[in-house]
Amino acid sequence: MAKGLVGQLLSEEQIAARVREMGAEISRDLAGQSVVVVGILRGAFVFCADLLRQMSLQTEVDFMAVSSYGDATESSGVIKIMKDLDTPVEGRHVLLVEDIVDTGLTLQYLKGYLAHQRPASLQVAVLLDKPTRRKTAVEVDYVGFTIPDEFVVGYGIDYAEQYRHLPYVGLVGEQNG
Ligand code: IMP
Ligand code: MG
């Protein structure tokens, strides 16, 4: 049996409403600050673009691209930086924007990497949290949705580079036929 899209977990409307709330909360918390928003490619590109437009703050935007040496469904925690920041973040307020925190190993690595550059502050926003698979107690400041241990796609998130274009978050599973 082949794996494919089997359903919807979060609708376009649910995501939009939650991203609006997150943008407002972040804007309240970081009011008056100039923020470097760091999106993690590729999965967070849609979330990052939407979240930015719900934030009433002075922002700069940069991206990092990382890949994990693991198997297809679980990261190993050994992260390779494919694209580094172009913006120096020493002394800056940084908001790291990631798609999913699962084992937590990717985010833990990225937080350590950025903290090493001595930002004035470092906050983390993730769209989806799968807490049941956590291997390390990484702190996340803003969580969009806490979800069960299911493989999800859409809204920027892929399965084998497919489904990033979906406007909603869908579920991948075994398909008949
Ligand atoms: P972690 O290091 O295990 O926390 O892995 C987080 C990364 O794994 C995310 O940034 C995603 O790239 C990927 N990932 C985890 N769960 C899923 C999923 O359900 N669908 C697609 N990618 C996922
Ligand atoms: Mg990712």
Short mmCIF file of N, CA and C and ligand atoms in Angstrom, two decimals:
data_model
loop_
_atom_site.label_atom_id
_atom_site.label_comp_id
_atom_site.label_asym_id
_atom_site.label_seq_id
_atom_site.Cartn_x
_atom_site.Cartn_y
_atom_site.Cartn_z
N MET A 1 0.83 -1.21 0.00
CA MET A 1 0.00 0.00 0.00
C MET A 1 0.87 1.26 0.00
N ALA A 2 0.45 2.23 -0.77
CA ALA A 2 1.22 3.47 -0.87
C ALA A 2 0.74 4.47 0.17
N LYS A 3 1.64 5.33 0.57
CA LYS A 3 1.24 6.39 1.50
C LYS A 3 0.75 7.60 0.73
N GLY A 4 -0.26 8.22 1.28
CA GLY A 4 -0.80 9.43 0.65
C GLY A 4 -1.66 10.19 1.63
N LEU A 5 -2.28 11.22 1.11
CA LEU A 5 -3.12 12.09 1.92
C LEU A 5 -4.39 11.35 2.31
N VAL A 6 -4.68 11.26 3.60
CA VAL A 6 -5.88 10.54 4.03
C VAL A 6 -6.89 11.40 4.77
N GLY A 7 -6.57 12.64 5.04
CA GLY A 7 -7.56 13.47 5.72
C GLY A 7 -7.01 14.82 6.10
N GLN A 8 -7.87 15.58 6.77
CA GLN A 8 -7.50 16.93 7.19
C GLN A 8 -7.45 16.99 8.71
N LEU A 9 -6.41 17.61 9.24
CA LEU A 9 -6.30 17.77 10.69
C LEU A 9 -6.68 19.19 11.11
N LEU A 10 -6.22 20.19 10.36
CA LEU A 10 -6.51 21.58 10.69
C LEU A 10 -6.95 22.30 9.42
N SER A 11 -8.06 23.01 9.51
CA SER A 11 -8.57 23.71 8.33
C SER A 11 -7.81 25.02 8.11
N GLU A 12 -7.96 25.53 6.90
CA GLU A 12 -7.36 26.82 6.55
C GLU A 12 -7.83 27.90 7.52
N GLU A 13 -9.12 27.85 7.88
CA GLU A 13 -9.70 28.87 8.77
C GLU A 13 -9.14 28.75 10.18
N GLN A 14 -9.02 27.51 10.68
CA GLN A 14 -8.44 27.31 12.03
C GLN A 14 -7.01 27.83 12.08
N ILE A 15 -6.24 27.55 11.05
CA ILE A 15 -4.84 27.98 11.03
C ILE A 15 -4.78 29.51 11.00
N ALA A 16 -5.58 30.12 10.13
CA ALA A 16 -5.54 31.58 10.01
C ALA A 16 -5.89 32.26 11.33
N ALA A 17 -6.92 31.72 12.01
CA ALA A 17 -7.34 32.32 13.28
C ALA A 17 -6.24 32.19 14.34
N ARG A 18 -5.61 31.05 14.39
CA ARG A 18 -4.56 30.82 15.40
C ARG A 18 -3.31 31.66 15.10
N VAL A 19 -2.96 31.76 13.81
CA VAL A 19 -1.78 32.55 13.43
C VAL A 19 -2.02 34.03 13.76
N ARG A 20 -3.26 34.47 13.58
CA ARG A 20 -3.60 35.86 13.94
C ARG A 20 -3.40 36.07 15.44
N GLU A 21 -3.87 35.11 16.25
CA GLU A 21 -3.69 35.22 17.71
C GLU A 21 -2.21 35.22 18.09
N MET A 22 -1.46 34.34 17.45
CA MET A 22 -0.02 34.26 17.77
C MET A 22 0.69 35.57 17.42
N GLY A 23 0.34 36.13 16.27
CA GLY A 23 0.95 37.39 15.85
C GLY A 23 0.66 38.50 16.84
N ALA A 24 -0.58 38.53 17.33
CA ALA A 24 -0.98 39.56 18.30
C ALA A 24 -0.23 39.36 19.62
N GLU A 25 -0.13 38.11 20.06
CA GLU A 25 0.55 37.82 21.33
C GLU A 25 2.04 38.18 21.25
N ILE A 26 2.67 37.79 20.16
CA ILE A 26 4.09 38.10 19.97
C ILE A 26 4.29 39.62 19.92
N SER A 27 3.39 40.29 19.23
CA SER A 27 3.51 41.75 19.11
C SER A 27 3.35 42.44 20.45
N ARG A 28 2.47 41.92 21.29
CA ARG A 28 2.34 42.46 22.66
C ARG A 28 3.60 42.22 23.47
N ASP A 29 4.09 40.98 23.42
CA ASP A 29 5.26 40.61 24.24
C ASP A 29 6.53 41.34 23.81
N LEU A 30 6.68 41.56 22.52
CA LEU A 30 7.93 42.15 22.01
C LEU A 30 7.73 43.62 21.63
N ALA A 31 6.67 44.24 22.14
CA ALA A 31 6.32 45.62 21.76
C ALA A 31 7.52 46.55 21.91
N GLY A 32 7.73 47.38 20.91
CA GLY A 32 8.79 48.38 20.96
C GLY A 32 10.15 47.86 20.51
N GLN A 33 10.24 46.54 20.26
CA GLN A 33 11.53 45.97 19.86
C GLN A 33 11.61 45.80 18.35
N SER A 34 12.81 45.90 17.85
CA SER A 34 13.08 45.55 16.47
C SER A 34 13.52 44.09 16.46
N VAL A 35 12.85 43.27 15.66
CA VAL A 35 13.01 41.82 15.77
C VAL A 35 13.56 41.22 14.47
N VAL A 36 14.54 40.35 14.60
CA VAL A 36 14.99 39.57 13.45
C VAL A 36 14.22 38.24 13.47
N VAL A 37 13.36 38.07 12.48
CA VAL A 37 12.57 36.85 12.36
C VAL A 37 13.37 35.86 11.52
N VAL A 38 13.65 34.69 12.10
CA VAL A 38 14.45 33.68 11.42
C VAL A 38 13.57 32.48 11.09
N GLY A 39 13.21 32.34 9.84
CA GLY A 39 12.39 31.21 9.39
C GLY A 39 13.28 30.03 9.02
N ILE A 40 12.82 28.83 9.36
CA ILE A 40 13.60 27.63 9.05
C ILE A 40 13.03 26.97 7.79
N LEU A 41 13.85 26.95 6.76
CA LEU A 41 13.46 26.36 5.48
C LEU A 41 13.60 24.84 5.52
N ARG A 42 12.78 24.12 4.75
CA ARG A 42 11.77 24.77 3.95
C ARG A 42 10.39 24.78 4.62
N GLY A 43 10.20 23.89 5.60
CA GLY A 43 8.86 23.67 6.13
C GLY A 43 8.16 24.88 6.71
N ALA A 44 8.91 25.85 7.23
CA ALA A 44 8.28 26.97 7.92
C ALA A 44 8.00 28.16 7.01
N PHE A 45 8.22 28.02 5.70
CA PHE A 45 8.13 29.23 4.87
C PHE A 45 6.72 29.82 4.79
N VAL A 46 5.71 28.99 4.77
CA VAL A 46 4.34 29.51 4.69
C VAL A 46 3.92 30.10 6.04
N PHE A 47 4.17 29.37 7.11
CA PHE A 47 3.85 29.86 8.46
C PHE A 47 4.57 31.18 8.73
N CYS A 48 5.82 31.24 8.38
CA CYS A 48 6.62 32.44 8.62
C CYS A 48 6.02 33.64 7.86
N ALA A 49 5.65 33.42 6.63
CA ALA A 49 5.09 34.50 5.81
C ALA A 49 3.77 34.99 6.38
N ASP A 50 2.94 34.08 6.86
CA ASP A 50 1.65 34.46 7.42
C ASP A 50 1.82 35.12 8.79
N LEU A 51 2.69 34.55 9.62
CA LEU A 51 2.90 35.09 10.97
C LEU A 51 3.44 36.51 10.91
N LEU A 52 4.38 36.74 10.03
CA LEU A 52 4.97 38.08 9.86
C LEU A 52 3.90 39.13 9.60
N ARG A 53 2.94 38.76 8.76
CA ARG A 53 1.91 39.72 8.36
C ARG A 53 0.86 39.93 9.44
N GLN A 54 0.96 39.16 10.54
CA GLN A 54 0.07 39.35 11.70
C GLN A 54 0.83 39.99 12.86
N MET A 55 2.06 40.42 12.61
CA MET A 55 2.87 41.03 13.66
C MET A 55 2.98 42.53 13.41
N SER A 56 2.68 43.33 14.45
CA SER A 56 2.82 44.78 14.30
C SER A 56 4.09 45.23 15.00
N LEU A 57 5.21 44.80 14.44
CA LEU A 57 6.53 45.09 15.00
C LEU A 57 7.44 45.49 13.85
N GLN A 58 8.52 46.18 14.20
CA GLN A 58 9.56 46.43 13.21
C GLN A 58 10.36 45.14 13.06
N THR A 59 10.37 44.58 11.86
CA THR A 59 11.04 43.28 11.69
C THR A 59 12.03 43.30 10.54
N GLU A 60 13.02 42.44 10.65
CA GLU A 60 13.84 42.02 9.52
C GLU A 60 13.61 40.52 9.39
N VAL A 61 13.81 40.00 8.21
CA VAL A 61 13.56 38.58 7.99
C VAL A 61 14.80 37.92 7.42
N ASP A 62 15.12 36.78 7.95
CA ASP A 62 16.21 35.98 7.39
C ASP A 62 15.79 34.51 7.48
N PHE A 63 16.51 33.67 6.80
CA PHE A 63 16.18 32.24 6.79
C PHE A 63 17.42 31.40 7.03
N MET A 64 17.20 30.25 7.63
CA MET A 64 18.23 29.22 7.68
C MET A 64 17.62 27.97 7.06
N ALA A 65 18.46 27.20 6.41
CA ALA A 65 18.02 25.90 5.90
C ALA A 65 18.85 24.84 6.59
N VAL A 66 18.19 23.84 7.12
CA VAL A 66 18.90 22.77 7.81
C VAL A 66 18.42 21.43 7.29
N SER A 67 19.27 20.44 7.42
CA SER A 67 18.80 19.08 7.15
C SER A 67 19.30 18.19 8.27
N SER A 68 18.52 17.18 8.52
CA SER A 68 18.82 16.28 9.63
C SER A 68 19.31 14.96 9.07
N TYR A 69 20.36 14.44 9.65
CA TYR A 69 20.80 13.10 9.27
C TYR A 69 19.98 12.10 10.05
N GLY A 70 18.89 11.67 9.48
CA GLY A 70 18.10 10.66 10.17
C GLY A 70 17.44 9.83 9.12
N ASP A 71 16.52 8.96 9.54
CA ASP A 71 15.75 8.30 8.50
C ASP A 71 14.62 9.25 8.10
N ALA A 72 13.72 8.79 7.25
CA ALA A 72 12.72 9.68 6.68
C ALA A 72 11.76 10.23 7.73
N THR A 73 11.51 9.47 8.78
CA THR A 73 10.44 9.88 9.69
C THR A 73 10.93 10.36 11.05
N GLU A 74 12.20 10.21 11.34
CA GLU A 74 12.66 10.67 12.65
C GLU A 74 14.05 11.28 12.54
N SER A 75 14.21 12.48 13.13
CA SER A 75 15.50 13.14 13.03
C SER A 75 16.47 12.55 14.05
N SER A 76 17.75 12.63 13.71
CA SER A 76 18.78 12.03 14.56
C SER A 76 19.33 13.03 15.56
N GLY A 77 19.06 14.32 15.32
CA GLY A 77 19.64 15.33 16.18
C GLY A 77 20.96 15.85 15.66
N VAL A 78 21.51 15.16 14.65
CA VAL A 78 22.73 15.66 14.00
C VAL A 78 22.27 16.50 12.81
N ILE A 79 22.45 17.81 12.95
CA ILE A 79 21.87 18.74 12.01
C ILE A 79 22.98 19.34 11.15
N LYS A 80 22.71 19.44 9.87
CA LYS A 80 23.65 20.10 8.97
C LYS A 80 23.03 21.41 8.51
N ILE A 81 23.79 22.50 8.61
CA ILE A 81 23.30 23.79 8.15
C ILE A 81 23.59 23.93 6.66
N MET A 82 22.53 23.98 5.87
CA MET A 82 22.66 24.09 4.42
C MET A 82 22.71 25.56 4.00
N LYS A 83 22.04 26.41 4.75
CA LYS A 83 22.10 27.86 4.51
C LYS A 83 22.12 28.55 5.87
N ASP A 84 23.13 29.34 6.08
CA ASP A 84 23.28 30.04 7.36
C ASP A 84 22.61 31.41 7.27
N LEU A 85 22.51 32.08 8.42
CA LEU A 85 21.98 33.44 8.44
C LEU A 85 22.89 34.38 7.65
N ASP A 86 22.27 35.37 7.01
CA ASP A 86 23.06 36.45 6.40
C ASP A 86 23.11 37.66 7.32
N THR A 87 22.22 37.69 8.31
CA THR A 87 22.08 38.84 9.21
C THR A 87 22.83 38.57 10.52
N PRO A 88 23.74 39.45 10.93
CA PRO A 88 24.35 39.26 12.26
C PRO A 88 23.29 39.46 13.33
N VAL A 89 23.20 38.55 14.28
CA VAL A 89 22.14 38.66 15.30
C VAL A 89 22.67 38.99 16.69
N GLU A 90 23.97 39.21 16.80
CA GLU A 90 24.51 39.61 18.10
C GLU A 90 23.83 40.89 18.57
N GLY A 91 23.31 40.87 19.79
CA GLY A 91 22.66 42.04 20.36
C GLY A 91 21.26 42.31 19.84
N ARG A 92 20.75 41.42 18.96
CA ARG A 92 19.43 41.62 18.36
C ARG A 92 18.39 40.74 19.06
N HIS A 93 17.13 41.16 18.98
CA HIS A 93 16.04 40.32 19.45
C HIS A 93 15.66 39.38 18.31
N VAL A 94 15.69 38.09 18.58
CA VAL A 94 15.47 37.09 17.52
C VAL A 94 14.21 36.28 17.81
N LEU A 95 13.41 36.08 16.77
CA LEU A 95 12.27 35.16 16.83
C LEU A 95 12.51 34.05 15.83
N LEU A 96 12.74 32.85 16.33
CA LEU A 96 12.96 31.67 15.49
C LEU A 96 11.59 31.07 15.14
N VAL A 97 11.35 30.84 13.86
CA VAL A 97 10.05 30.33 13.41
C VAL A 97 10.23 28.98 12.74
N GLU A 98 9.63 27.95 13.34
CA GLU A 98 9.79 26.58 12.85
C GLU A 98 8.41 25.96 12.62
N ASP A 99 8.36 24.96 11.75
CA ASP A 99 7.08 24.34 11.44
C ASP A 99 6.60 23.40 12.55
N ILE A 100 7.47 22.43 12.92
CA ILE A 100 7.04 21.38 13.85
C ILE A 100 8.12 21.11 14.87
N VAL A 101 7.76 20.93 16.11
CA VAL A 101 8.69 20.35 17.08
C VAL A 101 8.18 18.95 17.42
N ASP A 102 9.07 17.98 17.16
CA ASP A 102 8.69 16.57 17.29
C ASP A 102 9.58 15.96 18.39
N THR A 103 10.72 15.39 18.05
CA THR A 103 11.64 14.95 19.11
C THR A 103 12.23 16.15 19.87
N GLY A 104 12.30 17.29 19.20
CA GLY A 104 12.87 18.50 19.80
C GLY A 104 14.35 18.68 19.48
N LEU A 105 14.94 17.68 18.83
CA LEU A 105 16.39 17.72 18.60
C LEU A 105 16.80 18.83 17.63
N THR A 106 16.01 19.03 16.58
CA THR A 106 16.32 20.08 15.61
C THR A 106 16.28 21.45 16.28
N LEU A 107 15.20 21.69 17.01
CA LEU A 107 15.02 22.99 17.65
C LEU A 107 16.08 23.22 18.73
N GLN A 108 16.40 22.17 19.44
CA GLN A 108 17.44 22.31 20.48
C GLN A 108 18.78 22.72 19.85
N TYR A 109 19.09 22.10 18.73
CA TYR A 109 20.33 22.44 18.04
C TYR A 109 20.29 23.90 17.56
N LEU A 110 19.18 24.28 16.95
CA LEU A 110 19.07 25.64 16.41
C LEU A 110 19.10 26.69 17.51
N LYS A 111 18.45 26.42 18.62
CA LYS A 111 18.48 27.38 19.74
C LYS A 111 19.91 27.55 20.26
N GLY A 112 20.61 26.45 20.37
CA GLY A 112 22.00 26.51 20.84
C GLY A 112 22.88 27.28 19.87
N TYR A 113 22.65 27.02 18.58
CA TYR A 113 23.44 27.68 17.53
C TYR A 113 23.22 29.19 17.57
N LEU A 114 21.97 29.60 17.71
CA LEU A 114 21.66 31.04 17.72
C LEU A 114 22.10 31.68 19.04
N ALA A 115 21.91 30.99 20.16
CA ALA A 115 22.29 31.53 21.46
C ALA A 115 23.80 31.81 21.50
N HIS A 116 24.56 30.97 20.81
CA HIS A 116 26.00 31.11 20.71
C HIS A 116 26.41 32.44 20.09
N GLN A 117 25.50 33.03 19.31
CA GLN A 117 25.79 34.32 18.64
C GLN A 117 25.34 35.50 19.48
N ARG A 118 25.00 35.25 20.73
CA ARG A 118 24.68 36.27 21.73
C ARG A 118 23.62 37.29 21.29
N PRO A 119 22.44 36.79 20.92
CA PRO A 119 21.34 37.73 20.66
C PRO A 119 20.91 38.39 21.98
N ALA A 120 20.23 39.55 21.89
CA ALA A 120 19.72 40.21 23.10
C ALA A 120 18.63 39.34 23.72
N SER A 121 17.83 38.69 22.87
CA SER A 121 16.83 37.74 23.34
C SER A 121 16.55 36.75 22.23
N LEU A 122 16.03 35.59 22.61
CA LEU A 122 15.71 34.55 21.63
C LEU A 122 14.38 33.90 22.01
N GLN A 123 13.40 34.06 21.13
CA GLN A 123 12.08 33.45 21.33
C GLN A 123 11.85 32.45 20.20
N VAL A 124 11.00 31.47 20.47
CA VAL A 124 10.72 30.45 19.47
C VAL A 124 9.22 30.33 19.25
N ALA A 125 8.81 30.37 17.99
CA ALA A 125 7.41 30.12 17.62
C ALA A 125 7.36 28.91 16.70
N VAL A 126 6.51 27.93 17.04
CA VAL A 126 6.30 26.78 16.16
C VAL A 126 4.81 26.65 15.86
N LEU A 127 4.49 26.22 14.66
CA LEU A 127 3.09 26.03 14.32
C LEU A 127 2.53 24.80 15.02
N LEU A 128 3.27 23.69 14.98
CA LEU A 128 2.75 22.41 15.49
C LEU A 128 3.70 21.80 16.51
N ASP A 129 3.13 21.27 17.56
CA ASP A 129 3.91 20.60 18.60
C ASP A 129 3.39 19.17 18.75
N LYS A 130 4.33 18.20 18.61
CA LYS A 130 3.98 16.79 18.84
C LYS A 130 4.70 16.34 20.11
N PRO A 131 4.16 16.64 21.29
CA PRO A 131 4.89 16.45 22.54
C PRO A 131 5.16 14.99 22.89
N THR A 132 4.38 14.06 22.34
CA THR A 132 4.55 12.65 22.76
C THR A 132 5.87 12.05 22.27
N ARG A 133 6.49 12.68 21.28
CA ARG A 133 7.73 12.12 20.72
C ARG A 133 8.98 12.82 21.24
N ARG A 134 8.81 13.69 22.23
CA ARG A 134 9.94 14.51 22.66
C ARG A 134 11.07 13.69 23.25
N LYS A 135 12.32 13.99 22.83
CA LYS A 135 13.51 13.34 23.37
C LYS A 135 14.34 14.30 24.20
N THR A 136 14.04 15.58 24.09
CA THR A 136 14.78 16.57 24.85
C THR A 136 13.84 17.69 25.25
N ALA A 137 14.01 18.22 26.45
CA ALA A 137 13.08 19.20 26.99
C ALA A 137 13.41 20.60 26.46
N VAL A 138 13.10 20.81 25.21
CA VAL A 138 13.37 22.11 24.60
C VAL A 138 12.19 23.05 24.87
N GLU A 139 12.51 24.30 25.24
CA GLU A 139 11.45 25.25 25.57
C GLU A 139 10.99 25.99 24.31
N VAL A 140 9.67 26.03 24.13
CA VAL A 140 9.07 26.74 23.00
C VAL A 140 8.17 27.83 23.57
N ASP A 141 8.32 29.06 23.08
CA ASP A 141 7.59 30.19 23.65
C ASP A 141 6.17 30.31 23.11
N TYR A 142 6.00 30.02 21.81
CA TYR A 142 4.69 30.17 21.18
C TYR A 142 4.38 28.92 20.36
N VAL A 143 3.29 28.23 20.72
CA VAL A 143 2.88 27.02 20.00
C VAL A 143 1.52 27.28 19.36
N GLY A 144 1.42 26.97 18.07
CA GLY A 144 0.15 27.14 17.38
C GLY A 144 -0.87 26.09 17.82
N PHE A 145 -0.53 24.83 17.58
CA PHE A 145 -1.43 23.72 17.90
C PHE A 145 -0.61 22.56 18.46
N THR A 146 -1.12 21.94 19.51
CA THR A 146 -0.55 20.69 20.00
C THR A 146 -1.31 19.57 19.32
N ILE A 147 -0.57 18.66 18.66
CA ILE A 147 -1.22 17.63 17.85
C ILE A 147 -0.73 16.23 18.27
N PRO A 148 -1.52 15.20 17.95
CA PRO A 148 -1.08 13.83 18.25
C PRO A 148 0.07 13.40 17.35
N ASP A 149 0.63 12.26 17.64
CA ASP A 149 1.76 11.74 16.87
C ASP A 149 1.28 11.16 15.54
N GLU A 150 1.01 12.07 14.62
CA GLU A 150 0.58 11.70 13.27
C GLU A 150 1.52 12.39 12.30
N PHE A 151 1.73 11.80 11.13
CA PHE A 151 2.54 12.48 10.12
C PHE A 151 1.67 13.46 9.36
N VAL A 152 2.04 14.73 9.41
CA VAL A 152 1.22 15.77 8.81
C VAL A 152 1.93 16.44 7.65
N VAL A 153 1.14 17.02 6.77
CA VAL A 153 1.65 17.74 5.60
C VAL A 153 0.81 18.98 5.34
N GLY A 154 1.30 19.82 4.43
CA GLY A 154 0.53 20.99 4.01
C GLY A 154 0.97 22.24 4.74
N TYR A 155 0.51 23.38 4.24
CA TYR A 155 0.85 24.68 4.83
C TYR A 155 2.38 24.81 4.94
N GLY A 156 3.07 24.33 3.90
CA GLY A 156 4.53 24.41 3.85
C GLY A 156 5.25 23.12 4.20
N ILE A 157 4.54 22.20 4.85
CA ILE A 157 5.16 20.98 5.37
C ILE A 157 5.00 19.85 4.35
N ASP A 158 6.07 19.05 4.19
CA ASP A 158 6.07 18.06 3.12
C ASP A 158 6.11 16.63 3.60
N TYR A 159 5.75 15.74 2.67
CA TYR A 159 6.10 14.32 2.77
C TYR A 159 6.80 14.01 1.46
N ALA A 160 8.09 13.67 1.50
CA ALA A 160 8.89 13.44 0.29
C ALA A 160 8.74 14.58 -0.71
N GLU A 161 8.78 15.82 -0.19
CA GLU A 161 8.70 17.06 -1.00
C GLU A 161 7.32 17.31 -1.63
N GLN A 162 6.34 16.48 -1.27
CA GLN A 162 4.98 16.70 -1.79
C GLN A 162 4.12 17.39 -0.74
N TYR A 163 3.04 17.97 -1.21
CA TYR A 163 1.95 18.51 -0.37
C TYR A 163 2.23 19.85 0.30
N ARG A 164 3.36 20.48 0.04
CA ARG A 164 3.63 21.76 0.72
C ARG A 164 2.60 22.83 0.36
N HIS A 165 1.98 22.69 -0.81
CA HIS A 165 1.07 23.73 -1.31
C HIS A 165 -0.32 23.70 -0.66
N LEU A 166 -0.65 22.64 0.04
CA LEU A 166 -2.00 22.56 0.62
C LEU A 166 -2.25 23.73 1.56
N PRO A 167 -3.41 24.37 1.49
CA PRO A 167 -3.68 25.50 2.39
C PRO A 167 -4.07 25.07 3.80
N TYR A 168 -4.29 23.77 3.98
CA TYR A 168 -4.65 23.23 5.30
C TYR A 168 -3.57 22.24 5.74
N VAL A 169 -3.66 21.75 6.99
CA VAL A 169 -2.76 20.69 7.46
C VAL A 169 -3.49 19.36 7.33
N GLY A 170 -2.90 18.47 6.56
CA GLY A 170 -3.51 17.17 6.29
C GLY A 170 -2.71 16.04 6.92
N LEU A 171 -3.32 14.86 6.89
CA LEU A 171 -2.72 13.66 7.46
C LEU A 171 -2.26 12.72 6.36
N VAL A 172 -1.09 12.13 6.56
CA VAL A 172 -0.58 11.15 5.61
C VAL A 172 -0.68 9.76 6.24
N GLY A 173 -1.11 8.81 5.43
CA GLY A 173 -1.22 7.44 5.94
C GLY A 173 -1.31 6.46 4.78
N GLU A 174 -1.55 5.23 5.12
CA GLU A 174 -1.69 4.19 4.09
C GLU A 174 -2.98 4.41 3.31
N GLN A 175 -2.84 4.31 1.99
CA GLN A 175 -4.01 4.46 1.13
C GLN A 175 -4.30 3.17 0.42
N ASN A 176 -5.55 2.86 0.27
CA ASN A 176 -5.92 1.69 -0.51
C ASN A 176 -5.81 1.98 -2.00
N GLY A 177 -5.48 0.96 -2.76
CA GLY A 177 -5.38 1.13 -4.21
C GLY A 177 -4.08 1.78 -4.54
P1 IMP B 1 12.58 17.02 15.51
O1 IMP B 1 14.05 17.29 15.48
O2 IMP B 1 12.28 15.56 15.70
O3 IMP B 1 11.83 17.88 16.51
O4 IMP B 1 12.08 17.27 14.06
C1 IMP B 1 11.44 18.39 13.63
C2 IMP B 1 11.45 18.38 12.11
O5 IMP B 1 11.06 17.10 11.61
C3 IMP B 1 10.45 19.35 11.58
O6 IMP B 1 11.04 20.60 11.32
C4 IMP B 1 10.01 18.69 10.30
O7 IMP B 1 10.89 19.05 9.25
C5 IMP B 1 10.16 17.22 10.54
N1 IMP B 1 8.87 16.62 10.92
C6 IMP B 1 8.49 16.17 12.13
N2 IMP B 1 7.24 15.70 12.11
C7 IMP B 1 6.81 15.87 10.83
C8 IMP B 1 5.55 15.59 10.16
O8 IMP B 1 4.56 15.11 10.74
N3 IMP B 1 5.50 15.92 8.84
C9 IMP B 1 6.54 16.46 8.18
N4 IMP B 1 7.72 16.76 8.74
C10 IMP B 1 7.85 16.46 10.07
MG MG B 2 11.85 21.20 9.41
#
